[in-house]
mmCIF file of N, CA and C in Angstrom:
data_model
loop_
_atom_site.group_PDB
_atom_site.id
_atom_site.type_symbol
_atom_site.label_atom_id
_atom_site.label_comp_id
_atom_site.label_asym_id
_atom_site.label_seq_id
_atom_site.Cartn_x
_atom_site.Cartn_y
_atom_site.Cartn_z
ATOM 1 N N UNK S 1 0.724 -1.180 0.052
ATOM 2 C CA UNK S 1 0.099 0.042 -0.086
ATOM 3 C C UNK S 1 0.812 1.292 -0.110
ATOM 4 N N UNK S 2 0.568 2.421 -0.827
ATOM 5 C CA UNK S 2 1.347 3.449 -0.925
ATOM 6 C C UNK S 2 1.169 4.203 0.331
ATOM 7 N N UNK S 3 2.055 5.177 0.608
ATOM 8 C CA UNK S 3 2.073 6.035 1.601
ATOM 9 C C UNK S 3 0.851 6.834 1.564
ATOM 10 N N UNK S 4 0.258 7.236 0.287
ATOM 11 C CA UNK S 4 -0.539 8.177 0.240
ATOM 12 C C UNK S 4 -2.069 7.391 0.510
ATOM 13 N N UNK S 5 -2.096 6.255 0.203
ATOM 14 C CA UNK S 5 -3.420 5.423 0.707
ATOM 15 C C UNK S 5 -3.426 5.192 2.200
ATOM 16 N N UNK S 6 -2.381 5.134 2.796
ATOM 17 C CA UNK S 6 -2.228 4.956 3.940
ATOM 18 C C UNK S 6 -2.799 5.975 4.845
ATOM 19 N N UNK S 7 -2.189 7.263 4.279
ATOM 20 C CA UNK S 7 -2.453 8.485 5.143
ATOM 21 C C UNK S 7 -3.862 8.742 4.581
ATOM 22 N N UNK S 8 -4.427 8.581 3.520
ATOM 23 C CA UNK S 8 -5.850 8.867 3.127
ATOM 24 C C UNK S 8 -6.794 8.086 4.035
ATOM 25 N N UNK S 9 -6.397 6.752 4.113
ATOM 26 C CA UNK S 9 -7.056 5.947 5.102
ATOM 27 C C UNK S 9 -7.110 6.466 6.467
ATOM 28 N N UNK S 10 -6.011 6.992 6.999
ATOM 29 C CA UNK S 10 -5.810 7.297 8.553
ATOM 30 C C UNK S 10 -6.668 8.653 8.630
ATOM 31 N N UNK S 11 -6.652 9.491 7.480
ATOM 32 C CA UNK S 11 -7.574 10.636 7.518
ATOM 33 C C UNK S 11 -8.985 10.553 7.600
ATOM 34 N N UNK S 12 -9.385 9.514 6.947
ATOM 35 C CA UNK S 12 -10.755 9.023 6.676
ATOM 36 C C UNK S 12 -11.356 8.348 8.046
ATOM 37 N N UNK S 13 -10.318 7.609 8.667
ATOM 38 C CA UNK S 13 -10.689 7.032 10.134
ATOM 39 C C UNK S 13 -10.832 8.087 11.334
ATOM 40 N N UNK S 14 -10.057 9.115 10.928
ATOM 41 C CA UNK S 14 -10.002 10.377 12.105
ATOM 42 C C UNK S 14 -11.389 10.922 11.850
ATOM 43 N N UNK S 15 -11.540 11.348 10.378
ATOM 44 C CA UNK S 15 -12.971 12.202 10.315
ATOM 45 C C UNK S 15 -14.281 11.288 10.642
ATOM 46 N N UNK S 16 -14.194 9.840 10.685
ATOM 47 C CA UNK S 16 -15.367 9.088 10.988
ATOM 48 C C UNK S 16 -15.481 9.086 12.572
ATOM 49 N N UNK S 17 -14.331 9.128 13.001
ATOM 50 C CA UNK S 17 -14.163 9.184 14.638
ATOM 51 C C UNK S 17 -14.576 10.480 15.214
ATOM 52 N N UNK S 18 -14.214 11.392 14.414
ATOM 53 C CA UNK S 18 -14.640 12.979 15.040
ATOM 54 C C UNK S 18 -16.070 13.068 14.927
ATOM 55 N N UNK S 19 -16.472 12.608 13.842
ATOM 56 C CA UNK S 19 -18.158 12.770 13.586
ATOM 57 C C UNK S 19 -18.808 11.915 14.582
ATOM 58 N N UNK S 20 -18.455 10.579 14.789
ATOM 59 C CA UNK S 20 -18.909 9.963 15.794
ATOM 60 C C UNK S 20 -18.723 10.425 17.292
ATOM 61 N N UNK S 21 -17.836 11.152 17.422
ATOM 62 C CA UNK S 21 -17.408 11.682 18.850
ATOM 63 C C UNK S 21 -18.276 12.998 19.123
ATOM 64 N N UNK S 22 -18.486 13.707 18.058
ATOM 65 C CA UNK S 22 -19.436 14.833 18.086
ATOM 66 C C UNK S 22 -20.970 14.524 18.219
ATOM 67 N N UNK S 23 -21.486 13.403 17.502
ATOM 68 C CA UNK S 23 -22.665 13.031 17.720
ATOM 69 C C UNK S 23 -22.884 12.522 19.122
ATOM 70 N N UNK S 24 -22.076 11.777 19.760
ATOM 71 C CA UNK S 24 -21.834 11.174 21.027
ATOM 72 C C UNK S 24 -22.085 12.542 21.945
ATOM 73 N N UNK S 25 -21.343 13.549 21.824
ATOM 74 C CA UNK S 25 -21.296 14.760 22.580
ATOM 75 C C UNK S 25 -22.536 15.448 22.624
ATOM 76 N N UNK S 26 -23.491 15.528 21.438
ATOM 77 C CA UNK S 26 -24.601 15.932 21.418
ATOM 78 C C UNK S 26 -25.773 15.255 22.357
ATOM 79 N N UNK S 27 -25.583 13.823 22.244
ATOM 80 C CA UNK S 27 -26.377 12.814 22.854
ATOM 81 C C UNK S 27 -26.033 13.148 24.301
ATOM 82 N N UNK S 28 -24.876 13.290 24.732
ATOM 83 C CA UNK S 28 -24.497 13.436 26.150
ATOM 84 C C UNK S 28 -25.114 14.677 26.733
ATOM 85 N N UNK S 29 -24.979 15.829 25.993
ATOM 86 C CA UNK S 29 -25.672 17.191 26.180
ATOM 87 C C UNK S 29 -27.062 17.119 26.501
ATOM 88 N N UNK S 30 -27.794 16.143 25.609
ATOM 89 C CA UNK S 30 -29.215 16.154 25.757
ATOM 90 C C UNK S 30 -29.742 15.348 27.028
ATOM 91 N N UNK S 31 -28.649 14.340 27.245
ATOM 92 C CA UNK S 31 -28.880 13.449 28.568
ATOM 93 C C UNK S 31 -28.641 14.150 29.739
ATOM 94 N N UNK S 32 -27.766 14.972 29.798
ATOM 95 C CA UNK S 32 -27.562 15.958 30.968
ATOM 96 C C UNK S 32 -28.659 16.956 31.382
ATOM 97 N N UNK S 33 -29.198 17.483 30.163
ATOM 98 C CA UNK S 33 -30.363 18.269 30.037
ATOM 99 C C UNK S 33 -31.382 17.676 30.643
ATOM 100 N N UNK S 34 -31.774 16.473 30.280
ATOM 101 C CA UNK S 34 -32.920 15.737 30.975
ATOM 102 C C UNK S 34 -32.787 15.475 32.407
ATOM 103 N N UNK S 35 -31.660 14.817 32.746
ATOM 104 C CA UNK S 35 -31.164 14.911 34.018
ATOM 105 C C UNK S 35 -31.534 16.121 34.858
ATOM 106 N N UNK S 36 -30.894 17.187 34.515
ATOM 107 C CA UNK S 36 -31.031 18.492 35.090
ATOM 108 C C UNK S 36 -32.582 18.938 35.198
ATOM 109 N N UNK S 37 -33.329 18.714 34.009
ATOM 110 C CA UNK S 37 -34.728 19.154 34.291
ATOM 111 C C UNK S 37 -35.530 18.043 35.472
ATOM 112 N N UNK S 38 -35.272 16.840 35.277
ATOM 113 C CA UNK S 38 -35.702 16.096 36.399
ATOM 114 C C UNK S 38 -35.487 16.208 37.772
ATOM 115 N N UNK S 39 -34.063 16.688 37.899
ATOM 116 C CA UNK S 39 -33.683 16.935 39.255
ATOM 117 C C UNK S 39 -34.287 18.267 39.642
ATOM 118 N N UNK S 40 -34.372 19.417 38.689
ATOM 119 C CA UNK S 40 -35.284 20.574 38.952
ATOM 120 C C UNK S 40 -36.572 20.303 39.680
ATOM 121 N N UNK S 41 -37.428 19.424 38.994
ATOM 122 C CA UNK S 41 -38.637 18.852 39.203
ATOM 123 C C UNK S 41 -38.765 17.904 40.646
ATOM 124 N N UNK S 42 -37.579 17.750 41.046
ATOM 125 C CA UNK S 42 -37.505 16.857 42.432
ATOM 126 C C UNK S 42 -37.654 15.407 42.092
ATOM 127 N N UNK S 43 -37.621 14.961 41.131
ATOM 128 C CA UNK S 43 -37.480 13.857 40.354
ATOM 129 C C UNK S 43 -36.302 12.797 40.941
ATOM 130 N N UNK S 44 -36.507 11.575 40.889
ATOM 131 C CA UNK S 44 -35.222 10.665 41.165
ATOM 132 C C UNK S 44 -34.487 10.747 39.854
ATOM 133 N N UNK S 45 -33.268 10.965 40.057
ATOM 134 C CA UNK S 45 -32.461 11.117 38.591
ATOM 135 C C UNK S 45 -31.222 10.150 38.610
ATOM 136 N N UNK S 46 -30.685 9.572 37.439
ATOM 137 C CA UNK S 46 -29.710 8.794 37.459
ATOM 138 C C UNK S 46 -28.679 9.315 36.401
ATOM 139 N N UNK S 47 -27.552 9.240 36.848
ATOM 140 C CA UNK S 47 -26.323 9.604 35.672
ATOM 141 C C UNK S 47 -25.715 8.429 35.136
ATOM 142 N N UNK S 48 -26.367 7.245 35.020
ATOM 143 C CA UNK S 48 -26.074 6.198 34.266
ATOM 144 C C UNK S 48 -25.885 6.296 32.663
ATOM 145 N N UNK S 49 -26.860 6.786 32.009
ATOM 146 C CA UNK S 49 -26.840 7.163 30.464
ATOM 147 C C UNK S 49 -25.827 8.090 30.343
ATOM 148 N N UNK S 50 -25.616 9.158 30.976
ATOM 149 C CA UNK S 50 -24.601 10.091 30.869
ATOM 150 C C UNK S 50 -23.180 9.384 30.931
ATOM 151 N N UNK S 51 -23.122 8.766 31.978
ATOM 152 C CA UNK S 51 -21.680 8.157 32.133
ATOM 153 C C UNK S 51 -21.468 7.087 31.138
ATOM 154 N N UNK S 52 -22.353 6.360 30.457
ATOM 155 C CA UNK S 52 -22.214 5.377 29.619
ATOM 156 C C UNK S 52 -21.879 6.070 28.242
ATOM 157 N N UNK S 53 -22.477 7.140 27.846
ATOM 158 C CA UNK S 53 -22.167 7.912 26.704
ATOM 159 C C UNK S 53 -20.760 8.521 26.913
ATOM 160 N N UNK S 54 -20.427 8.808 28.192
ATOM 161 C CA UNK S 54 -19.060 9.483 28.518
ATOM 162 C C UNK S 54 -17.837 8.532 28.118
ATOM 163 N N UNK S 55 -18.144 7.054 28.430
ATOM 164 C CA UNK S 55 -17.247 6.090 28.269
ATOM 165 C C UNK S 55 -16.820 5.784 26.908
ATOM 166 N N UNK S 56 -18.000 5.827 26.078
ATOM 167 C CA UNK S 56 -17.841 5.809 24.713
ATOM 168 C C UNK S 56 -16.922 6.613 24.095
ATOM 169 N N UNK S 57 -17.332 7.920 24.524
ATOM 170 C CA UNK S 57 -16.369 9.082 24.027
ATOM 171 C C UNK S 57 -15.115 9.232 24.358
ATOM 172 N N UNK S 58 -14.862 8.807 25.713
ATOM 173 C CA UNK S 58 -13.587 8.714 26.186
ATOM 174 C C UNK S 58 -12.607 7.413 25.364
ATOM 175 N N UNK S 59 -13.228 6.369 24.920
ATOM 176 C CA UNK S 59 -12.869 5.370 24.252
ATOM 177 C C UNK S 59 -12.220 5.875 22.878
ATOM 178 N N UNK S 60 -13.110 6.590 22.075
ATOM 179 C CA UNK S 60 -12.743 7.253 20.987
ATOM 180 C C UNK S 60 -11.421 8.437 21.097
ATOM 181 N N UNK S 61 -11.761 8.987 22.344
ATOM 182 C CA UNK S 61 -10.929 10.102 22.556
ATOM 183 C C UNK S 61 -9.419 9.562 22.827
ATOM 184 N N UNK S 62 -9.309 8.529 23.636
ATOM 185 C CA UNK S 62 -7.820 7.959 23.889
ATOM 186 C C UNK S 62 -7.203 7.412 22.482
ATOM 187 N N UNK S 63 -8.173 7.082 21.672
ATOM 188 C CA UNK S 63 -7.508 6.435 20.145
ATOM 189 C C UNK S 63 -7.017 7.566 19.407
ATOM 190 N N UNK S 64 -7.892 8.763 19.321
ATOM 191 C CA UNK S 64 -7.878 9.712 18.423
ATOM 192 C C UNK S 64 -7.159 10.981 18.932
ATOM 193 N N UNK S 65 -6.839 11.132 20.319
ATOM 194 C CA UNK S 65 -6.639 12.303 21.122
ATOM 195 C C UNK S 65 -7.257 13.436 21.076
ATOM 196 N N UNK S 66 -8.422 13.134 21.184
ATOM 197 C CA UNK S 66 -9.628 14.135 21.412
ATOM 198 C C UNK S 66 -9.609 14.597 23.074
ATOM 199 N N UNK S 67 -10.276 15.592 23.259
ATOM 200 C CA UNK S 67 -10.376 15.816 24.719
ATOM 201 C C UNK S 67 -11.121 14.956 25.480
ATOM 202 N N UNK S 68 -10.814 14.307 26.603
ATOM 203 C CA UNK S 68 -11.703 13.583 27.356
ATOM 204 C C UNK S 68 -12.915 14.212 28.091
ATOM 205 N N UNK S 69 -13.875 13.423 28.184
ATOM 206 C CA UNK S 69 -15.048 14.185 29.116
ATOM 207 C C UNK S 69 -15.005 13.281 30.515
ATOM 208 N N UNK S 70 -15.389 14.226 31.694
ATOM 209 C CA UNK S 70 -15.629 14.003 32.771
ATOM 210 C C UNK S 70 -16.879 13.039 33.046
ATOM 211 N N UNK S 71 -16.663 12.018 33.924
ATOM 212 C CA UNK S 71 -17.900 11.326 34.202
ATOM 213 C C UNK S 71 -18.674 12.132 35.113
ATOM 214 N N UNK S 72 -20.066 12.308 35.125
ATOM 215 C CA UNK S 72 -20.803 13.058 36.081
ATOM 216 C C UNK S 72 -21.266 12.138 37.152
ATOM 217 N N UNK S 73 -21.651 12.889 38.192
ATOM 218 C CA UNK S 73 -21.876 12.114 39.559
ATOM 219 C C UNK S 73 -23.192 13.062 40.058
ATOM 220 N N UNK S 74 -23.900 12.246 40.837
ATOM 221 C CA UNK S 74 -25.186 12.984 41.569
ATOM 222 C C UNK S 74 -24.818 14.403 42.224
ATOM 223 N N UNK S 75 -23.735 14.266 42.949
ATOM 224 C CA UNK S 75 -23.337 15.390 43.587
ATOM 225 C C UNK S 75 -23.033 16.606 42.541
ATOM 226 N N UNK S 76 -22.410 16.249 41.230
ATOM 227 C CA UNK S 76 -22.212 17.202 40.230
ATOM 228 C C UNK S 76 -23.493 18.046 40.025
ATOM 229 N N UNK S 77 -24.521 17.106 39.660
ATOM 230 C CA UNK S 77 -25.791 17.615 39.271
ATOM 231 C C UNK S 77 -26.479 18.660 40.474
ATOM 232 N N UNK S 78 -26.295 18.190 41.644
ATOM 233 C CA UNK S 78 -26.709 18.954 42.815
ATOM 234 C C UNK S 78 -25.826 20.517 42.975
ATOM 235 N N UNK S 79 -24.784 20.294 42.676
ATOM 236 C CA UNK S 79 -23.990 21.429 42.782
ATOM 237 C C UNK S 79 -24.369 22.179 41.749
ATOM 238 N N UNK S 80 -24.466 21.926 40.562
ATOM 239 C CA UNK S 80 -24.932 22.768 39.360
ATOM 240 C C UNK S 80 -26.056 23.620 39.830
ATOM 241 N N UNK S 81 -27.121 22.853 40.174
ATOM 242 C CA UNK S 81 -28.447 23.117 40.498
ATOM 243 C C UNK S 81 -28.441 24.377 41.542
ATOM 244 N N UNK S 82 -27.539 24.218 42.557
ATOM 245 C CA UNK S 82 -27.510 24.854 43.692
ATOM 246 C C UNK S 82 -26.780 26.219 43.132
ATOM 247 N N UNK S 83 -25.916 26.180 42.284
ATOM 248 C CA UNK S 83 -24.983 27.512 41.941
ATOM 249 C C UNK S 83 -25.889 28.192 40.744
ATOM 250 N N UNK S 84 -26.788 27.520 40.026
ATOM 251 C CA UNK S 84 -27.712 28.194 38.933
ATOM 252 C C UNK S 84 -28.836 28.773 39.385
ATOM 253 N N UNK S 85 -29.191 28.396 40.811
ATOM 254 C CA UNK S 85 -30.314 29.311 41.546
ATOM 255 C C UNK S 85 -30.224 30.598 41.594
#
């Protein structure tokens, strides 16, 4: 395989990973918004979905050197709501 084809394949893989990462980021943000809305209503909240998406993102991030995302805790949700009031 020529060097040019190898580089083209690497660039293609990087772009694909970048699109997947950005799609997961949007999905994660929506999940965070849902959790915050539920918490504001006083409903029971779980950060499992957020952290599941975060793990997928971080797997991609470690391979392609994208910025990793922090896992979210219930305490982080409470702190955010307290500060935003």
